[in-house]
């Protein structure tokens, strides 16, 4: 009389088939075999040795399948890492190639504005001012692309030192005043009398705050106002710094707000800019262990707030 095939053995064959056809389900396949073996062992119609062998085989299938899955995932991560590094190298090279001739052009414009070659007419001065601003804008865009490439490649790390955020904010506001004056915008700064130093990268924080002020100036109407405030957060258990940048511009709708902090999205329809500034600002703040938030309502202005731990 033919002896029927044990349930555990049949399930073991099913498990092998699952592993061979569905490499992403190795644990499930191994569990099928081990469960069948355990059931046969409990039921008792088959020898204990056979059931234990099937159980061990099921566990082996699960382990082997998981190893294959982990190896495949690691290979995919390595491939993606290489793609990111290659893209970062391409963007870096492009940024350098664009920045070099632009810097030379801006240097020539600066010499003309200083009247080194000779006197200028009022019309020539106006045209040179336009060229100078546009060169500076494109150079800044190259810098943003370069930083974004470093972020994606994981090469963007802060160099920490003790920083007084109030002093840093004062320097940034002073540097931004000429731009705001061109648009007849009023910019104010409010800082505490004493601001505790925090561990931060001053160059990166300067860039983050400059990005926020440039963004506020761009979207604030001619004759509008921009307010910058530095505050100390001291709850007894947490000490940190909060920086507010508020404009009285058009604000944003909920949909425009949703698009913030995405590359090449400014949050405003038909607005100039790439959105890289806010992406980089968010990354800088988070690299310092802080967070950034926005409070905005359509036609009622916008406030960006970022916090930094002490």
Tab-separated table of C-alpha atoms in Angstrom:
chain	number	residue	atom	x	y	z
A	1	UNK	CA	0.000	0.000	0.000
A	2	UNK	CA	1.351	3.490	-0.944
A	3	UNK	CA	2.173	5.645	2.069
A	4	UNK	CA	0.672	9.148	1.699
A	5	UNK	CA	3.062	12.094	1.647
A	6	UNK	CA	3.190	13.831	5.043
A	7	UNK	CA	1.547	17.234	5.256
A	8	UNK	CA	4.823	18.795	6.406
A	9	UNK	CA	6.651	17.482	3.342
A	10	UNK	CA	3.941	18.817	0.994
A	11	UNK	CA	4.078	22.220	2.665
A	12	UNK	CA	7.853	22.136	2.459
A	13	UNK	CA	7.624	21.716	-1.339
A	14	UNK	CA	5.098	24.551	-1.498
A	15	UNK	CA	7.507	26.739	0.472
A	16	UNK	CA	10.322	26.046	-1.979
A	17	UNK	CA	8.046	26.998	-4.867
A	18	UNK	CA	7.055	30.246	-3.119
A	19	UNK	CA	10.664	31.175	-2.480
A	20	UNK	CA	11.687	30.487	-6.074
A	21	UNK	CA	8.758	32.434	-7.576
A	22	UNK	CA	8.256	35.183	-5.010
A	23	UNK	CA	11.628	36.280	-3.669
A	24	UNK	CA	9.996	39.085	-1.681
A	25	UNK	CA	7.976	36.621	0.416
A	26	UNK	CA	10.703	34.376	1.883
A	27	UNK	CA	9.576	34.638	5.470
A	28	UNK	CA	5.998	33.713	4.519
A	29	UNK	CA	7.200	30.694	2.570
A	30	UNK	CA	9.389	29.503	5.411
A	31	UNK	CA	6.552	29.968	7.870
A	32	UNK	CA	4.296	27.803	5.716
A	33	UNK	CA	6.799	24.951	5.959
A	34	UNK	CA	7.531	25.386	9.655
A	35	UNK	CA	3.845	25.663	10.520
A	36	UNK	CA	3.102	22.479	8.598
A	37	UNK	CA	5.940	20.663	10.315
A	38	UNK	CA	4.804	21.842	13.715
A	39	UNK	CA	1.267	20.704	12.931
A	40	UNK	CA	2.479	17.281	11.897
A	41	UNK	CA	4.557	16.987	15.036
A	42	UNK	CA	1.610	17.855	17.249
A	43	UNK	CA	-0.806	15.595	15.358
A	44	UNK	CA	1.606	12.703	15.792
A	45	UNK	CA	0.835	10.469	12.741
A	46	UNK	CA	4.329	10.932	11.312
A	47	UNK	CA	7.761	10.235	12.803
A	48	UNK	CA	9.170	12.972	15.024
A	49	UNK	CA	12.441	13.007	13.095
A	50	UNK	CA	10.643	13.709	9.797
A	51	UNK	CA	8.618	16.537	11.314
A	52	UNK	CA	11.703	18.098	12.858
A	53	UNK	CA	13.554	17.842	9.561
A	54	UNK	CA	10.723	19.618	7.771
A	55	UNK	CA	10.664	22.272	10.494
A	56	UNK	CA	14.409	22.884	10.094
A	57	UNK	CA	14.010	22.997	6.318
A	58	UNK	CA	11.294	25.644	6.624
A	59	UNK	CA	13.462	27.790	8.865
A	60	UNK	CA	16.340	27.391	6.416
A	61	UNK	CA	14.127	28.516	3.544
A	62	UNK	CA	13.038	31.589	5.481
A	63	UNK	CA	16.614	32.536	6.418
A	64	UNK	CA	17.920	31.988	2.892
A	65	UNK	CA	15.086	33.994	1.400
A	66	UNK	CA	15.605	36.850	3.833
A	67	UNK	CA	19.315	36.902	3.028
A	68	UNK	CA	18.533	37.165	-0.687
A	69	UNK	CA	16.051	39.949	-0.013
A	70	UNK	CA	18.515	41.890	2.158
A	71	UNK	CA	21.251	41.468	-0.465
A	72	UNK	CA	18.906	42.715	-3.207
A	73	UNK	CA	17.867	45.712	-1.130
A	74	UNK	CA	21.484	46.563	-0.320
A	75	UNK	CA	22.389	46.369	-4.012
A	76	UNK	CA	19.505	48.727	-4.821
A	77	UNK	CA	20.625	51.160	-2.100
A	78	UNK	CA	24.179	51.087	-3.460
A	79	UNK	CA	22.874	51.790	-6.968
A	80	UNK	CA	20.752	54.707	-5.779
A	81	UNK	CA	23.680	56.076	-3.780
A	82	UNK	CA	25.864	56.010	-6.881
A	83	UNK	CA	23.156	57.808	-8.873
A	84	UNK	CA	22.852	60.516	-6.209
A	85	UNK	CA	26.627	61.020	-6.084
A	86	UNK	CA	26.814	61.169	-9.883
A	87	UNK	CA	24.012	63.707	-9.998
A	88	UNK	CA	25.687	65.785	-7.279
A	89	UNK	CA	28.926	65.764	-9.255
A	90	UNK	CA	27.104	66.865	-12.417
A	91	UNK	CA	25.282	69.704	-10.642
A	92	UNK	CA	28.479	70.788	-8.899
A	93	UNK	CA	30.367	70.863	-12.184
A	94	UNK	CA	27.559	72.806	-13.883
A	95	UNK	CA	27.388	75.301	-11.013
A	96	UNK	CA	31.116	75.945	-11.204
A	97	UNK	CA	31.004	76.291	-15.000
A	98	UNK	CA	28.213	78.876	-14.759
A	99	UNK	CA	29.543	80.721	-11.730
A	100	UNK	CA	33.003	81.434	-13.171
A	101	UNK	CA	31.932	83.453	-16.250
A	102	UNK	CA	29.154	85.136	-14.287
A	103	UNK	CA	31.623	86.267	-11.643
A	104	UNK	CA	33.856	87.702	-14.366
A	105	UNK	CA	30.888	89.518	-15.886
A	106	UNK	CA	29.906	90.954	-12.513
A	107	UNK	CA	33.487	92.070	-11.894
A	108	UNK	CA	33.511	93.920	-15.218
A	109	UNK	CA	30.171	95.548	-14.380
A	110	UNK	CA	31.510	96.639	-10.977
A	111	UNK	CA	34.474	98.328	-12.704
A	112	UNK	CA	32.136	100.153	-15.058
A	113	UNK	CA	29.896	101.267	-12.198
A	114	UNK	CA	32.962	102.601	-10.374
A	115	UNK	CA	33.742	104.572	-13.592
A	116	UNK	CA	37.224	103.092	-13.797
A	117	UNK	CA	37.211	103.101	-17.645
A	118	UNK	CA	35.536	106.502	-17.791
A	119	UNK	CA	32.317	108.448	-17.073
A	120	UNK	CA	28.848	106.976	-17.663
A	121	UNK	CA	25.573	108.441	-18.779
A	122	UNK	CA	22.506	108.064	-16.552
A	123	UNK	CA	21.006	105.543	-19.000
A	124	UNK	CA	24.197	103.452	-18.930
A	125	UNK	CA	24.123	103.461	-15.125
A	126	UNK	CA	20.543	102.147	-15.118
A	127	UNK	CA	21.389	99.366	-17.561
A	128	UNK	CA	24.486	98.379	-15.596
A	129	UNK	CA	22.445	98.263	-12.388
A	130	UNK	CA	20.070	95.786	-14.052
A	131	UNK	CA	22.966	93.637	-15.299
A	132	UNK	CA	24.583	93.728	-11.858
A	133	UNK	CA	21.407	92.580	-10.079
A	134	UNK	CA	20.738	89.790	-12.570
A	135	UNK	CA	24.330	88.531	-12.368
A	136	UNK	CA	24.077	88.455	-8.587
A	137	UNK	CA	20.747	86.611	-8.824
A	138	UNK	CA	22.107	83.898	-11.137
A	139	UNK	CA	25.274	83.495	-9.028
A	140	UNK	CA	23.059	83.013	-5.963
A	141	UNK	CA	21.042	80.426	-7.895
A	142	UNK	CA	24.241	78.538	-8.739
A	143	UNK	CA	25.159	78.549	-5.059
A	144	UNK	CA	21.721	77.185	-4.166
A	145	UNK	CA	22.006	74.400	-6.734
A	146	UNK	CA	25.464	73.532	-5.412
A	147	UNK	CA	24.230	73.353	-1.821
A	148	UNK	CA	21.183	71.305	-2.834
A	149	UNK	CA	23.445	68.810	-4.605
A	150	UNK	CA	25.565	68.512	-1.456
A	151	UNK	CA	22.427	67.958	0.627
A	152	UNK	CA	21.247	65.118	-1.594
A	153	UNK	CA	24.697	63.519	-1.593
A	154	UNK	CA	24.901	63.671	2.209
A	155	UNK	CA	27.899	66.023	2.109
A	156	UNK	CA	26.202	68.939	3.846
A	157	UNK	CA	27.304	69.050	7.489
A	158	UNK	CA	27.457	72.072	9.820
A	159	UNK	CA	30.697	73.247	11.429
A	160	UNK	CA	29.578	74.138	14.921
A	161	UNK	CA	30.882	76.967	17.086
A	162	UNK	CA	29.411	79.274	19.741
A	163	UNK	CA	27.132	81.777	18.004
A	164	UNK	CA	25.121	84.791	19.204
A	165	UNK	CA	22.023	84.625	16.992
A	166	UNK	CA	21.097	88.259	17.777
A	167	UNK	CA	24.422	89.500	16.412
A	168	UNK	CA	24.058	87.272	13.370
A	169	UNK	CA	20.506	88.535	12.729
A	170	UNK	CA	21.696	92.151	13.059
A	171	UNK	CA	24.394	91.555	10.422
A	172	UNK	CA	21.932	89.939	8.012
A	173	UNK	CA	19.356	92.726	8.439
A	174	UNK	CA	22.062	95.355	7.841
A	175	UNK	CA	23.112	93.581	4.635
A	176	UNK	CA	19.473	93.373	3.470
A	177	UNK	CA	18.612	97.041	4.060
A	178	UNK	CA	19.848	98.298	0.644
A	179	UNK	CA	17.681	95.732	-1.180
A	180	UNK	CA	14.654	96.653	0.926
A	181	UNK	CA	15.370	100.354	0.372
A	182	UNK	CA	15.200	99.836	-3.398
A	183	UNK	CA	11.655	98.568	-2.913
A	184	UNK	CA	10.842	101.196	-0.294
A	185	UNK	CA	10.295	98.441	2.262
A	186	UNK	CA	10.812	98.983	5.976
A	187	UNK	CA	12.737	96.278	7.860
A	188	UNK	CA	12.882	96.187	11.656
A	189	UNK	CA	14.791	94.022	14.124
A	190	UNK	CA	13.855	93.153	17.698
A	191	UNK	CA	16.334	91.198	19.838
A	192	UNK	CA	16.579	90.454	23.570
A	193	UNK	CA	19.088	92.361	25.666
A	194	UNK	CA	21.004	89.161	26.365
A	195	UNK	CA	20.984	86.192	23.992
A	196	UNK	CA	22.706	82.996	25.128
A	197	UNK	CA	25.203	81.585	22.645
A	198	UNK	CA	24.252	78.343	20.931
A	199	UNK	CA	26.268	75.724	19.064
A	200	UNK	CA	25.714	76.478	15.382
A	201	UNK	CA	27.384	77.029	12.028
A	202	UNK	CA	27.362	80.830	11.549
A	203	UNK	CA	27.714	80.663	7.760
A	204	UNK	CA	24.801	78.256	7.388
A	205	UNK	CA	22.562	80.200	9.774
A	206	UNK	CA	23.421	83.411	7.924
A	207	UNK	CA	22.337	81.787	4.691
A	208	UNK	CA	19.114	80.442	6.228
A	209	UNK	CA	18.111	83.853	7.590
A	210	UNK	CA	19.137	85.599	4.354
A	211	UNK	CA	16.943	83.191	2.402
A	212	UNK	CA	13.950	83.991	4.622
A	213	UNK	CA	14.492	87.752	4.385
A	214	UNK	CA	14.970	87.606	0.609
A	215	UNK	CA	11.782	85.579	0.349
A	216	UNK	CA	9.902	88.097	2.528
A	217	UNK	CA	11.173	91.034	0.481
A	218	UNK	CA	10.268	89.353	-2.794
A	219	UNK	CA	6.669	88.763	-1.741
A	220	UNK	CA	6.093	91.980	0.162
A	221	UNK	CA	4.621	94.845	-1.815
A	222	UNK	CA	6.493	98.066	-2.537
A	223	UNK	CA	6.321	100.198	0.605
A	224	UNK	CA	5.570	97.178	2.821
A	225	UNK	CA	7.293	96.131	6.026
A	226	UNK	CA	9.334	93.146	7.230
A	227	UNK	CA	9.826	92.410	10.909
A	228	UNK	CA	12.584	90.183	12.300
A	229	UNK	CA	12.479	89.085	15.918
A	230	UNK	CA	14.838	86.935	17.972
A	231	UNK	CA	13.488	85.444	21.208
A	232	UNK	CA	14.880	83.211	23.941
A	233	UNK	CA	12.932	80.046	24.756
A	234	UNK	CA	13.435	79.005	28.381
A	235	UNK	CA	10.864	76.601	29.805
A	236	UNK	CA	13.047	75.360	32.633
A	237	UNK	CA	13.587	72.053	30.876
A	238	UNK	CA	14.388	73.432	27.409
A	239	UNK	CA	16.592	76.339	26.372
A	240	UNK	CA	16.673	77.511	22.792
A	241	UNK	CA	16.357	80.388	20.348
A	242	UNK	CA	13.390	81.308	18.163
A	243	UNK	CA	13.691	83.533	15.081
A	244	UNK	CA	10.599	85.097	13.470
A	245	UNK	CA	10.478	86.689	9.998
A	246	UNK	CA	7.128	88.384	9.310
A	247	UNK	CA	5.991	90.210	6.177
A	248	UNK	CA	2.748	91.998	5.390
A	249	UNK	CA	2.531	90.670	1.854
A	250	UNK	CA	-0.238	88.770	0.106
A	251	UNK	CA	0.140	85.620	2.202
A	252	UNK	CA	-0.697	82.179	0.848
A	253	UNK	CA	-3.684	79.963	0.353
A	254	UNK	CA	-3.797	76.458	1.834
A	255	UNK	CA	-2.747	74.933	-1.503
A	256	UNK	CA	0.171	77.333	-1.875
A	257	UNK	CA	1.183	76.584	1.713
A	258	UNK	CA	1.181	72.864	0.943
A	259	UNK	CA	3.741	73.368	-1.840
A	260	UNK	CA	6.252	75.096	0.420
A	261	UNK	CA	9.609	73.436	1.127
A	262	UNK	CA	9.499	71.633	-2.230
A	263	UNK	CA	12.161	72.238	-4.838
A	264	UNK	CA	11.162	74.511	-7.717
A	265	UNK	CA	7.930	75.501	-5.987
A	266	UNK	CA	7.661	78.987	-4.489
A	267	UNK	CA	4.213	78.710	-2.963
A	268	UNK	CA	2.982	81.611	-5.103
A	269	UNK	CA	1.633	81.225	-8.635
A	270	UNK	CA	3.687	82.922	-11.364
A	271	UNK	CA	6.218	84.076	-8.786
A	272	UNK	CA	9.907	84.366	-9.473
A	273	UNK	CA	12.354	82.123	-7.651
A	274	UNK	CA	12.965	78.377	-7.578
A	275	UNK	CA	11.872	77.431	-4.077
A	276	UNK	CA	15.390	76.113	-3.397
A	277	UNK	CA	15.952	78.803	-0.770
A	278	UNK	CA	13.221	77.472	1.516
A	279	UNK	CA	14.311	73.865	0.966
A	280	UNK	CA	17.880	74.759	1.927
A	281	UNK	CA	16.696	76.824	4.909
A	282	UNK	CA	14.636	73.907	6.214
A	283	UNK	CA	17.605	71.561	5.801
A	284	UNK	CA	19.962	73.956	7.620
A	285	UNK	CA	17.557	74.345	10.545
A	286	UNK	CA	16.990	70.595	10.845
A	287	UNK	CA	20.734	69.878	10.639
A	288	UNK	CA	21.038	72.039	13.763
A	289	UNK	CA	18.372	69.986	15.540
A	290	UNK	CA	15.711	72.677	15.121
A	291	UNK	CA	12.404	72.966	13.294
A	292	UNK	CA	10.758	75.488	10.989
A	293	UNK	CA	7.093	76.474	10.790
A	294	UNK	CA	5.000	78.908	8.796
A	295	UNK	CA	1.863	80.840	9.717
A	296	UNK	CA	0.159	82.397	6.707
A	297	UNK	CA	-3.260	83.490	5.535
A	298	UNK	CA	-4.209	84.745	2.103
A	299	UNK	CA	-4.033	88.566	1.995
A	300	UNK	CA	-2.800	88.743	5.605
A	301	UNK	CA	0.953	88.221	5.341
A	302	UNK	CA	3.266	85.394	6.354
A	303	UNK	CA	5.422	84.544	9.369
A	304	UNK	CA	8.261	82.040	9.203
A	305	UNK	CA	9.500	80.768	12.547
A	306	UNK	CA	12.466	78.528	13.167
A	307	UNK	CA	13.752	77.298	16.503
A	308	UNK	CA	17.249	76.169	17.453
A	309	UNK	CA	18.243	74.257	20.603
A	310	UNK	CA	20.590	75.964	23.048
